[in-house]
Coordinates of C-alpha atoms and ligand atoms in Angstrom, one line a residue:
M468 CA -141.3 -73.3 14.4
L469 CA -141.8 -70.1 14.2
S470 CA -140.9 -69.7 10.3
M471 CA -143.8 -72.2 9.9
S472 CA -146.2 -70.9 11.8
A473 CA -145.6 -67.6 10.2
G474 CA -145.6 -69.6 7.0
L475 CA -149.4 -70.8 7.9
C476 CA -150.1 -67.4 9.0
V477 CA -149.5 -66.2 5.4
A478 CA -151.5 -69.3 3.7
V479 CA -154.6 -68.5 6.4
L480 CA -154.2 -64.6 5.4
C481 CA -154.0 -65.9 1.4
A482 CA -156.7 -68.0 1.7
L483 CA -158.9 -64.9 3.4
T484 CA -158.3 -63.1 1.1
A485 CA -158.7 -65.4 -2.1
G486 CA -162.6 -65.8 -0.1
L487 CA -163.1 -62.5 0.4
G488 CA -162.3 -61.5 -3.3
V489 CA -159.5 -58.9 -3.5
R490 CA -160.1 -56.0 -6.5
G491 CA -158.5 -56.7 -9.5
E492 CA -159.3 -60.1 -10.3
H493 CA -160.8 -59.5 -13.4
A494 CA -159.1 -58.5 -16.5
E495 CA -159.4 -54.6 -17.7
Y496 CA -163.0 -55.6 -20.0
R497 CA -163.7 -52.2 -22.1
R498 CA -165.8 -51.1 -25.0
R499 CA -165.7 -48.2 -26.9
A500 CA -167.9 -45.7 -25.7
S501 CA -169.5 -42.9 -27.1
L502 CA -171.5 -40.3 -25.9
E503 CA -173.7 -37.4 -28.5
S504 CA -177.1 -35.5 -28.7
V505 CA -179.5 -36.9 -31.6
P506 CA -180.7 -33.3 -32.9
G507 CA -184.0 -32.8 -33.5
E508 CA -186.6 -30.1 -34.2
D509 CA -186.9 -28.5 -30.7
T510 CA -183.9 -27.8 -28.5
S511 CA -185.9 -28.2 -25.5
M512 CA -186.5 -31.9 -26.7
N513 CA -183.4 -33.7 -26.0
I514 CA -182.4 -36.8 -27.2
L515 CA -179.0 -38.3 -26.0
H516 CA -177.2 -41.3 -26.9
I517 CA -174.3 -43.5 -25.7
R518 CA -173.1 -46.4 -27.3
A519 CA -170.7 -48.6 -25.5
V520 CA -169.2 -51.5 -28.2
D521 CA -166.9 -54.6 -28.0
N522 CA -166.4 -56.8 -30.9
S523 CA -169.9 -58.6 -30.4
S524 CA -172.1 -56.5 -29.4
T525 CA -173.6 -53.0 -28.4
I526 CA -174.9 -51.5 -25.3
H527 CA -177.2 -48.4 -26.3
Y528 CA -178.7 -46.0 -23.7
V529 CA -181.0 -43.3 -25.0
W530 CA -181.9 -41.0 -22.7
S531 CA -184.9 -38.1 -23.3
S532 CA -186.5 -34.9 -21.5
I533 CA -189.4 -35.5 -23.8
G534 CA -192.0 -36.3 -21.6
A535 CA -190.9 -37.5 -17.6
P536 CA -187.2 -37.9 -18.1
A537 CA -186.5 -41.3 -19.0
V538 CA -183.6 -44.0 -20.0
L539 CA -183.8 -46.6 -22.8
L540 CA -181.0 -49.7 -22.1
V541 CA -180.6 -52.0 -25.2
Y542 CA -178.5 -54.8 -25.4
T543 CA -178.0 -55.7 -29.0
S544 CA -175.5 -59.1 -30.2
S545 CA -173.8 -56.7 -32.8
P546 CA -171.1 -54.1 -32.8
S547 CA -172.8 -52.2 -35.4
S548 CA -176.8 -51.9 -34.6
Q549 CA -177.6 -48.5 -34.7
L550 CA -180.6 -45.9 -33.2
N551 CA -183.0 -44.3 -35.3
V552 CA -185.7 -41.6 -34.4
N553 CA -188.2 -40.4 -36.5
W554 CA -188.9 -36.9 -34.9
T555 CA -192.2 -36.7 -36.9
Q556 CA -193.5 -40.0 -35.9
L557 CA -192.1 -39.3 -32.1
T558 CA -194.3 -35.8 -31.5
S559 CA -197.5 -37.6 -33.0
P560 CA -200.0 -39.4 -31.2
T561 CA -199.0 -42.8 -32.3
P562 CA -195.4 -42.7 -31.8
Y563 CA -194.6 -46.4 -31.7
G564 CA -191.8 -47.5 -33.9
A565 CA -190.1 -44.1 -33.9
I566 CA -187.7 -45.4 -32.0
T567 CA -185.8 -48.7 -33.2
I568 CA -182.9 -50.0 -33.2
E569 CA -181.6 -51.5 -36.3
P570 CA -181.1 -54.8 -37.3
A571 CA -184.2 -55.4 -34.7
S572 CA -182.9 -59.0 -34.8
S573 CA -180.1 -57.6 -33.1
V574 CA -181.8 -56.6 -29.8
L575 CA -181.4 -59.3 -26.9
Y576 CA -182.8 -57.3 -24.1
S577 CA -183.9 -53.7 -23.4
T578 CA -185.3 -52.2 -20.4
A579 CA -186.4 -48.6 -19.6
L580 CA -186.3 -46.4 -16.2
L581 CA -188.7 -43.6 -15.4
F582 CA -188.2 -40.7 -13.5
T583 CA -191.6 -39.1 -12.7
R584 CA -192.3 -37.4 -9.9
I585 CA -190.2 -35.7 -7.0
F586 CA -192.2 -35.3 -3.6
E587 CA -191.5 -33.0 -1.1
Y588 CA -192.7 -33.5 2.5
Q589 CA -192.7 -31.7 5.8
D590 CA -191.2 -34.1 8.2
V591 CA -192.2 -32.9 11.5
N592 CA -190.9 -35.9 13.5
N593 CA -187.6 -36.0 11.8
T594 CA -187.8 -39.7 11.0
A595 CA -186.9 -39.4 7.8
D596 CA -189.2 -42.4 7.0
F597 CA -192.5 -41.1 4.8
S598 CA -194.0 -44.7 5.0
G599 CA -196.9 -43.4 7.4
T600 CA -196.8 -39.7 6.8
P601 CA -200.0 -38.3 6.5
E602 CA -201.0 -36.9 3.3
K603 CA -201.6 -33.2 4.4
Y604 CA -198.1 -33.1 5.9
F605 CA -196.6 -33.5 1.7
Y606 CA -196.9 -30.3 -0.5
P607 CA -198.1 -30.7 -4.1
A608 CA -195.5 -33.2 -5.7
Y609 CA -193.4 -31.9 -9.0
D610 CA -194.7 -33.9 -11.7
L611 CA -191.3 -34.5 -14.3
S612 CA -193.6 -34.8 -17.1
E613 CA -194.0 -30.9 -16.8
F614 CA -190.7 -29.4 -16.8
S615 CA -189.0 -27.4 -19.3
W616 CA -185.3 -28.5 -20.0
D617 CA -182.6 -26.5 -21.4
D618 CA -180.6 -27.9 -24.7
A619 CA -178.8 -30.3 -23.7
N620 CA -176.4 -30.8 -26.8
A621 CA -174.7 -28.0 -25.4
T622 CA -173.3 -29.5 -22.4
V623 CA -172.6 -32.7 -24.0
N624 CA -168.8 -33.6 -23.7
A625 CA -167.8 -36.1 -25.8
S626 CA -164.4 -36.8 -24.5
S627 CA -165.2 -36.8 -20.8
L628 CA -168.6 -38.8 -21.8
T629 CA -170.9 -36.5 -19.8
A630 CA -173.5 -34.7 -20.2
N631 CA -176.9 -32.5 -18.5
L632 CA -180.3 -33.1 -18.8
T633 CA -181.4 -29.6 -17.0
G634 CA -184.7 -28.9 -16.8
R635 CA -187.1 -26.7 -14.1
A636 CA -190.6 -26.4 -12.5
E637 CA -193.2 -23.3 -13.6
S638 CA -193.2 -22.8 -9.8
H639 CA -192.1 -20.2 -7.9
S640 CA -190.1 -22.1 -5.2
F641 CA -187.9 -23.6 -9.3
Q642 CA -187.5 -19.8 -9.8
N643 CA -183.8 -19.9 -9.0
G644 CA -183.3 -23.9 -8.6
S645 CA -182.7 -26.8 -11.2
L646 CA -183.1 -30.1 -11.4
T647 CA -180.2 -31.8 -13.6
F648 CA -179.4 -35.3 -14.7
R649 CA -176.0 -35.6 -15.0
I650 CA -175.1 -38.5 -17.1
S651 CA -171.8 -40.4 -17.8
A652 CA -170.7 -42.9 -19.7
Y653 CA -167.5 -45.3 -19.3
D654 CA -165.6 -47.4 -21.6
G655 CA -163.7 -49.7 -19.0
P656 CA -163.3 -50.6 -15.0
G657 CA -162.8 -48.1 -12.4
R658 CA -163.7 -45.7 -9.5
D659 CA -165.6 -42.5 -9.8
K660 CA -163.3 -39.5 -8.2
V661 CA -166.3 -38.0 -6.6
S662 CA -168.5 -39.1 -3.5
P663 CA -170.2 -42.3 -3.6
R664 CA -166.9 -43.4 -5.5
L665 CA -169.4 -45.9 -7.3
L666 CA -167.6 -48.3 -8.8
H667 CA -168.2 -48.8 -12.8
N668 CA -167.2 -51.3 -15.5
A669 CA -167.7 -50.7 -19.1
N670 CA -171.0 -52.6 -18.8
C671 CA -172.6 -49.7 -17.4
S672 CA -173.5 -45.6 -17.1
K673 CA -174.2 -43.5 -14.8
F674 CA -176.5 -40.4 -14.0
E675 CA -176.6 -37.9 -11.2
F676 CA -179.3 -36.5 -9.3
L677 CA -179.2 -32.9 -8.7
L678 CA -181.6 -30.9 -6.9
S679 CA -180.1 -27.6 -6.8
Q680 CA -181.3 -24.2 -5.1
V681 CA -184.8 -24.9 -5.3
K682 CA -186.1 -23.3 -2.7
P683 CA -188.2 -25.5 0.1
R684 CA -191.1 -25.0 0.9
G685 CA -191.1 -25.4 4.8
N686 CA -188.5 -25.7 7.2
N687 CA -188.5 -29.4 7.9
S688 CA -188.8 -30.5 4.3
R689 CA -187.4 -33.8 3.0
F690 CA -187.2 -35.2 -0.8
A691 CA -187.9 -38.1 -2.5
L692 CA -188.0 -39.5 -6.1
E693 CA -190.3 -41.6 -7.6
M694 CA -188.8 -44.1 -10.4
V695 CA -190.8 -46.3 -13.0
T696 CA -189.3 -49.5 -14.6
L697 CA -190.3 -52.1 -16.7
E698 CA -189.4 -55.7 -17.6
K699 CA -190.8 -58.3 -20.3
K700 CA -193.9 -60.3 -19.0
A701 CA -191.8 -63.1 -18.4
G702 CA -190.2 -61.6 -15.8
R703 CA -190.1 -59.0 -13.0
K704 CA -187.2 -56.6 -11.2
S705 CA -186.7 -57.0 -7.5
M706 CA -185.0 -54.9 -5.0
Q707 CA -181.6 -56.3 -3.2
S708 CA -179.9 -55.1 -0.7
V709 CA -176.3 -55.6 -0.3
R710 CA -174.7 -55.0 2.8
S711 CA -170.9 -54.7 3.5
I712 CA -169.1 -54.5 6.5
D713 CA -166.2 -52.2 4.7
D714 CA -167.0 -48.3 4.3
E715 CA -164.1 -47.0 3.0
Y716 CA -164.8 -45.4 0.0
T717 CA -168.3 -44.2 1.5
P718 CA -167.7 -43.6 5.6
T719 CA -171.0 -44.7 7.5
I720 CA -172.8 -46.2 4.5
F721 CA -172.9 -49.5 4.6
E722 CA -175.8 -50.5 1.8
V723 CA -175.8 -50.9 -2.2
A724 CA -179.3 -51.5 -3.2
Q725 CA -179.9 -53.1 -6.7
L726 CA -182.9 -53.8 -8.6
V727 CA -182.2 -56.8 -10.6
P728 CA -184.7 -58.5 -13.2
H729 CA -185.6 -62.5 -12.7
T730 CA -186.6 -64.0 -15.8
P731 CA -186.7 -67.6 -15.3
N732 CA -184.4 -69.6 -17.9
S733 CA -183.2 -66.1 -19.7
S734 CA -180.4 -66.8 -22.4
H735 CA -178.5 -63.7 -21.4
A736 CA -177.9 -61.1 -18.9
Q737 CA -180.4 -58.5 -18.2
G738 CA -180.0 -54.9 -17.4
Y739 CA -179.9 -53.4 -13.4
F740 CA -179.9 -50.6 -11.7
Q741 CA -177.6 -50.1 -8.5
W742 CA -176.8 -47.2 -6.2
K743 CA -175.2 -46.7 -3.2
S744 CA -177.6 -45.7 -0.3
V745 CA -176.8 -42.3 0.4
A746 CA -177.1 -38.5 -1.0
Y747 CA -174.9 -35.6 -0.5
G748 CA -175.2 -32.3 0.2
S749 CA -172.5 -30.7 -1.2
T750 CA -170.8 -31.3 -4.8
S751 CA -167.3 -31.9 -2.8
G752 CA -169.1 -34.9 -1.4
K753 CA -167.9 -34.7 2.2
R754 CA -168.7 -37.2 4.8
E755 CA -170.2 -34.5 6.8
D756 CA -172.4 -33.7 4.1
S757 CA -173.8 -37.2 3.3
L758 CA -177.7 -37.6 3.7
P759 CA -178.3 -40.9 3.9
C760 CA -181.3 -42.3 1.8
Q761 CA -183.9 -44.8 1.8
H762 CA -185.8 -47.0 -0.7
Y763 CA -189.2 -48.3 -0.9
I764 CA -191.2 -51.4 -1.7
L765 CA -191.7 -52.0 -5.5
K766 CA -194.9 -51.5 -6.4
S767 CA -196.6 -53.5 -9.6
L768 CA -198.8 -50.5 -11.8
N769 CA -200.8 -52.1 -13.5
E770 CA -203.4 -49.2 -14.3
S771 CA -203.0 -47.0 -17.0
V772 CA -199.3 -44.9 -16.5
E773 CA -198.7 -42.2 -18.8
F774 CA -195.9 -43.2 -20.6
P775 CA -193.2 -40.3 -22.1
S776 CA -193.1 -40.7 -26.3
V777 CA -190.0 -42.5 -26.3
V778 CA -191.4 -45.1 -24.3
H779 CA -194.3 -46.0 -26.4
A780 CA -192.2 -45.4 -29.4
F781 CA -189.7 -48.0 -28.5
F782 CA -191.8 -50.3 -26.2
G783 CA -195.3 -50.0 -27.8
E784 CA -198.5 -48.5 -27.3
D785 CA -200.7 -51.3 -24.8
L786 CA -197.5 -51.6 -22.6
L787 CA -199.3 -53.2 -19.7
E788 CA -199.7 -56.4 -21.8
T789 CA -196.2 -57.3 -23.0
Y790 CA -194.4 -55.3 -20.1
N791 CA -194.9 -55.6 -16.0
V792 CA -194.4 -51.9 -14.9
E793 CA -193.0 -51.3 -11.4
A794 CA -192.4 -48.2 -9.6
F795 CA -190.6 -47.2 -6.5
N796 CA -189.3 -44.5 -4.3
V797 CA -186.0 -43.0 -3.0
S798 CA -186.3 -40.6 -0.1
F799 CA -183.9 -38.6 0.9
G800 CA -182.5 -37.6 4.5
I801 CA -181.9 -39.9 7.8
A802 CA -183.5 -39.7 11.2
D803 CA -182.4 -36.5 13.4
G804 CA -180.7 -35.3 10.5
D805 CA -180.6 -32.2 8.8
F806 CA -183.3 -31.2 6.7
Y807 CA -183.2 -30.1 2.9
D808 CA -182.5 -26.7 4.0
K809 CA -179.5 -26.5 5.6
Y810 CA -177.9 -26.9 1.8
N811 CA -180.3 -26.2 -0.7
F812 CA -179.2 -28.6 -2.7
M813 CA -178.7 -32.8 -3.1
S814 CA -177.0 -35.3 -5.2
W815 CA -177.7 -38.5 -5.7
S816 CA -176.1 -41.2 -8.2
A817 CA -177.2 -44.5 -9.5
L818 CA -175.6 -46.5 -12.1
I819 CA -177.4 -47.9 -15.2
G820 CA -176.0 -51.0 -16.5
Y821 CA -176.2 -54.6 -18.5
G822 CA -174.7 -57.4 -17.1
T823 CA -173.5 -58.2 -13.2
P824 CA -173.5 -55.3 -11.1
P825 CA -170.4 -54.1 -10.1
K826 CA -169.5 -55.5 -6.3
D827 CA -167.4 -53.9 -4.3
S828 CA -164.3 -56.2 -2.7
F829 CA -162.7 -55.6 0.5
S830 CA -160.4 -52.9 0.4
I831 CA -156.9 -53.7 1.2
L832 CA -157.3 -51.7 4.6
V833 CA -160.2 -53.8 6.1
I834 CA -158.4 -57.0 4.8
S835 CA -155.3 -55.7 6.4
I836 CA -156.7 -55.3 10.1
M837 CA -159.0 -58.5 9.8
G838 CA -156.0 -60.2 8.6
V839 CA -154.3 -59.0 11.5
A840 CA -157.0 -59.5 13.9
L841 CA -157.4 -63.1 12.5
G842 CA -154.1 -64.0 12.1
L843 CA -152.6 -62.8 15.2
P844 CA -154.7 -65.5 17.8
V845 CA -153.8 -67.8 15.0
L846 CA -149.9 -67.3 15.3
L847 CA -150.4 -67.1 19.3
L848 CA -152.0 -70.6 18.8
L849 CA -150.0 -72.0 16.4
L850 CA -146.9 -70.7 18.8
G851 CA -148.3 -72.7 21.7
A852 CA -148.6 -75.7 19.9
G853 CA -144.8 -75.5 19.1
V854 CA -144.0 -74.7 22.6
V855 CA -146.0 -77.9 23.4
L856 CA -144.7 -80.3 20.3
K857 CA -141.3 -79.2 21.7
L858 CA -141.8 -80.3 25.2
K859 CA -143.4 -83.5 24.7
N860 CA -140.4 -83.9 22.0
R861 CA -138.2 -83.3 24.9
V862 CA -140.0 -85.6 27.3
Y863 CA -140.1 -88.7 24.2
S864 CA -136.0 -88.1 23.9
S865 CA -135.6 -88.9 27.4
Y866 CA -136.4 -92.5 27.2
E867 CA -133.5 -93.3 25.1
P868 CA -134.1 -96.4 23.0
I869 CA -132.3 -99.5 24.7
N870 CA -130.3 -101.3 22.2
Ligands
LIG1062 C1 -161.9 -57.8 -30.1 O1 -161.0 -58.7 -31.2 C2 -159.7 -58.4 -31.2 C3 -159.4 -58.7 -32.9 O2 -160.0 -59.7 -33.2 C4 -158.7 -59.4 -30.2 O3 -157.6 -58.7 -30.0 C5 -159.5 -58.9 -28.8 O4 -159.1 -59.9 -27.9 C6 -161.2 -58.8 -28.8 N1 -161.3 -58.2 -27.7 C7 -162.2 -58.8 -26.8 C8 -162.8 -58.7 -25.6 O5 -163.1 -60.0 -27.5
LIG1063 C1 -191.7 -40.6 -39.8 O1 -192.5 -40.9 -39.9 C2 -193.5 -40.4 -40.5 C3 -195.0 -40.7 -39.6 O2 -195.4 -41.6 -39.3 C4 -193.6 -41.1 -41.9 O3 -194.5 -40.3 -42.6 C5 -192.1 -41.1 -42.3 O4 -192.3 -41.8 -43.6 C6 -191.4 -41.2 -40.9 N1 -190.0 -41.3 -41.6 C7 -189.0 -41.7 -42.1 C8 -187.6 -41.3 -42.7 O5 -189.1 -43.2 -41.8
LIG1064 C1 -195.1 -37.1 15.1 O1 -195.0 -38.0 16.6 C2 -196.4 -37.8 17.3 C3 -195.8 -38.5 18.2 O2 -195.5 -39.7 18.2 C4 -197.4 -38.6 16.7 O3 -198.3 -38.2 17.5 C5 -197.8 -37.9 15.3 O4 -198.9 -38.5 14.8 C6 -196.0 -37.9 14.2 N1 -196.8 -37.2 13.4 C7 -196.3 -37.4 11.8 C8 -196.5 -36.8 10.7 O5 -195.7 -38.5 11.7
LIG1065 C1 -174.4 -29.4 -31.1 O1 -172.9 -28.9 -30.6 C2 -172.0 -29.2 -31.3 C3 -171.1 -28.5 -30.6 O2 -170.7 -27.9 -29.6 C4 -172.2 -28.5 -32.4 O3 -171.4 -28.5 -33.3 C5 -173.4 -28.7 -33.2 O4 -174.1 -27.5 -33.9 C6 -175.1 -28.8 -32.0 N1 -176.1 -29.1 -32.8 C7 -177.2 -29.0 -32.9 C8 -178.3 -29.3 -33.3 O5 -177.4 -27.6 -31.9
LIG1066 C1 -173.1 -29.6 -15.8 O1 -173.4 -29.6 -14.2 C2 -172.8 -29.8 -13.3 C3 -174.0 -30.3 -12.4 O2 -174.5 -29.4 -11.8 C4 -171.7 -29.2 -13.2 O3 -170.8 -29.0 -12.9 C5 -171.4 -28.9 -15.5 O4 -170.7 -27.7 -15.1 C6 -172.3 -29.0 -16.0 N1 -171.7 -29.2 -17.5 C7 -171.7 -28.3 -18.4 C8 -171.6 -28.4 -19.6 O5 -173.4 -27.4 -18.4
LIG1067 C1 -164.7 -32.0 -21.6 O1 -163.7 -32.6 -20.2 C2 -162.6 -32.3 -20.3 C3 -162.2 -34.1 -19.0 O2 -162.7 -33.5 -18.0 C4 -162.1 -31.5 -20.2 O3 -160.6 -31.6 -19.7 C5 -162.5 -30.2 -20.8 O4 -162.3 -28.9 -20.7 C6 -164.4 -30.5 -21.2 N1 -164.3 -30.1 -22.3 C7 -165.5 -28.5 -22.4 C8 -165.5 -28.3 -23.7 O5 -165.6 -28.4 -21.1
LIG1068 C1 -184.6 -16.1 -6.6 O1 -183.0 -14.8 -6.7 C2 -183.6 -13.8 -6.0 C3 -182.3 -13.0 -6.9 O2 -181.0 -13.5 -5.5 C4 -184.1 -13.7 -5.1 O3 -184.2 -11.9 -4.7 C5 -185.4 -14.8 -5.2 O4 -185.7 -14.5 -3.6 C6 -184.6 -15.5 -5.4 N1 -186.2 -16.8 -5.2 C7 -186.6 -17.5 -4.5 C8 -187.5 -17.9 -5.1 O5 -186.3 -17.9 -3.5
LIG1069 C1 -170.0 -57.1 -20.3 O1 -171.1 -57.8 -21.3 C2 -170.4 -58.7 -21.7 C3 -171.9 -59.2 -22.8 O2 -171.3 -58.4 -24.0 C4 -170.2 -59.7 -20.9 O3 -169.4 -60.6 -21.4 C5 -168.6 -59.2 -19.7 O4 -168.7 -60.6 -19.0 C6 -169.4 -58.5 -19.3 N1 -168.5 -57.6 -18.4 C7 -168.7 -57.2 -16.8 C8 -167.4 -57.3 -16.3 O5 -169.7 -57.4 -16.5
LIG1070 C1 -189.3 -21.7 10.2 O1 -188.6 -21.7 11.2 C2 -188.6 -20.1 11.6 C3 -187.1 -20.1 12.3 O2 -187.1 -21.0 13.2 C4 -189.6 -19.4 12.0 O3 -190.0 -18.6 12.2 C5 -190.9 -20.0 10.8 O4 -192.3 -19.7 11.7 C6 -190.9 -21.3 10.6 N1 -192.0 -21.4 9.2 C7 -192.5 -22.8 9.2 C8 -193.3 -22.7 8.0 O5 -192.7 -23.5 10.0
LIG1071 C1 -187.2 -73.2 -16.5 O1 -186.5 -74.4 -17.0 C2 -187.1 -75.6 -16.2 C3 -186.2 -76.7 -16.5 O2 -185.3 -76.4 -17.9 C4 -188.5 -76.1 -16.5 O3 -188.8 -76.8 -15.5 C5 -189.4 -74.6 -16.1 O4 -190.4 -74.6 -16.6 C6 -188.5 -73.4 -17.1 N1 -189.4 -72.3 -16.4 C7 -189.8 -71.6 -17.5 C8 -190.5 -70.3 -16.7 O5 -189.7 -71.5 -18.4
LIG1072 C1 -203.5 -54.2 -9.7 O1 -202.9 -55.3 -9.1 C2 -203.3 -55.8 -7.1 C3 -202.7 -56.5 -6.8 O2 -201.7 -57.4 -7.6 C4 -204.9 -56.0 -7.7 O3 -205.3 -56.0 -6.3 C5 -205.8 -55.0 -8.2 O4 -207.1 -55.2 -8.9 C6 -205.1 -54.6 -9.4 N1 -206.0 -53.6 -10.9 C7 -206.1 -53.7 -11.7 C8 -206.7 -52.5 -12.7 O5 -206.1 -54.7 -12.1
LIG1073 C1 -194.0 -42.8 -3.9 O1 -194.9 -41.9 -2.4 C2 -195.8 -41.3 -2.8 C3 -195.6 -40.3 -1.2 O2 -196.2 -41.4 0.1 C4 -196.6 -41.7 -2.7 O3 -197.9 -41.0 -3.1 C5 -196.5 -42.9 -4.3 O4 -197.6 -43.7 -4.7 C6 -195.4 -43.9 -4.2 N1 -194.9 -44.5 -5.2 C7 -194.6 -45.4 -5.2 C8 -194.5 -46.2 -6.8 O5 -194.5 -46.1 -4.4

């Protein structure tokens, strides 16, 4: 009886684990990934190109620091599609066509993410929510299209598939400071070693947004980043918040935010952005240095937006006629938490990818805890039932059959 109950318990646990989805259910899916810099005329005009190739498709990520930093994601149905850059045209007033993927007919999906402005504001009440903050508490925003950028070629590491786009503003506060987009490509599934330990696969890449040694302009300074994205008119992106009770890899952080497109009747997958709602005040990414972050509503931009030339070069001059353009903010810090000046450093990471965004399943630790928590009462219940059954049998067995 005991072994039967235990067996049932194991069955319950198995069902639980299967239901919650334990990691490792997907076979290793890999792509051949490469990261290189596209040589141009001027070392401050960077284009970095990531190719991630499988048997029948290529995902291209094209990062640029010409104007506002931006990344284009292009998915093609060919394992040999190529990126072409015409620098002469790219720097001309009519850049459309300067960035192409050949063969053009293989392009099934494309999108872009632009980094437009960094806001700094005085969080006088320490609420870490700037939606109601009056204009006067904002310092002049840093316009990222006005930054000057280092030569990224020197930072490309082709074996670790990483590169840095580092730039600074003219202003005094950036005298010793810098902004870096640290870019990483992946050729297979895994989990980052650095916080927030993002889960990734071969269909995505990552950037870390690092604000380092920038002098805050006040005592209660907090920062926010504004981003812009676009989607073909048939669809638009929406913000999703995925919550979990499991924080094994990012203590106290339970939210994953993601921006996914909704295109009715789309015949193929699309691109996404995904991040954990946390930044860090140190490179080590320790729990005590975590700066939980917050995202704000997606706003449709229907007026003229100043796009960097790479976006016009790939998507066209009259973008707003063919694309829905949306923008959103992410701010860094938590109510009653530390201000930027405690660390003079901040790092935030996000994934850019194609297909289904990675999803954390419950960790073995949490499953065990839940298993014990749910399994024990079941075990006791079954044991109880067993005793009753046994007693009943004994009662029945006292009525000897009359023969
Ligand atoms: C790619 O092709 C090779 C050889 O044809 C095959 O062994 C492999 O399974 C294929 N991989 C995928 C992901 O289709
Ligand atoms: C690059 O663009 C310029 C200006 O549009 C054009 O004259 C030139 O032929 C193009 N170069 C190539 C290699 O296509
Ligand atoms: C700070 O809180 C006070 C009192 O609640 C309020 O009057 C004031 O408007 C708040 N300031 C800001 C910038 O939110
Ligand atoms: C880029 O870096 C590589 C290796 O460091 C070097 O061989 C190459 O000449 C550089 N290219 C340019 C355009 O500076
Ligand atoms: C890239 O940036 C990271 C973070 O700031 C830094 O640790 C790393 O040394 C940089 N790599 C190169 C090659 O400059
Ligand atoms: C590239 O990255 C690998 C792995 O992280 C490291 O061992 C190597 O030293 C790096 N190369 C350069 C030139 O920084
Ligand atoms: C930059 O660093 C120098 C030397 O440490 C220091 O004197 C100067 O005040 C710093 N500038 C800013 C804006 O922090
Ligand atoms: C990656 O993308 C391919 C389409 O090229 C898709 O078949 C595959 O399921 C995706 N893999 C993951 C892990 O999302
Ligand atoms: C910042 O804090 C210091 C010490 O707490 C104080 O002396 C200074 O006036 C404050 N500055 C501002 C701009 O509030
Ligand atoms: C999507 O497909 C459904 C059924 O096939 C159709 O009723 C609907 O009109 C389609 N929507 C669009 C936007 O094409
Ligand atoms: C932009 O969209 C908003 C809301 O959809 C609308 O109220 C506004 O009139 C539009 N502006 C322009 C210039 O089309
Ligand atoms: C981001 O926040 C700033 C400051 O409040 C605001 O001016 C800007 O319009 C916001 N952008 C979006 C897309 O909401």
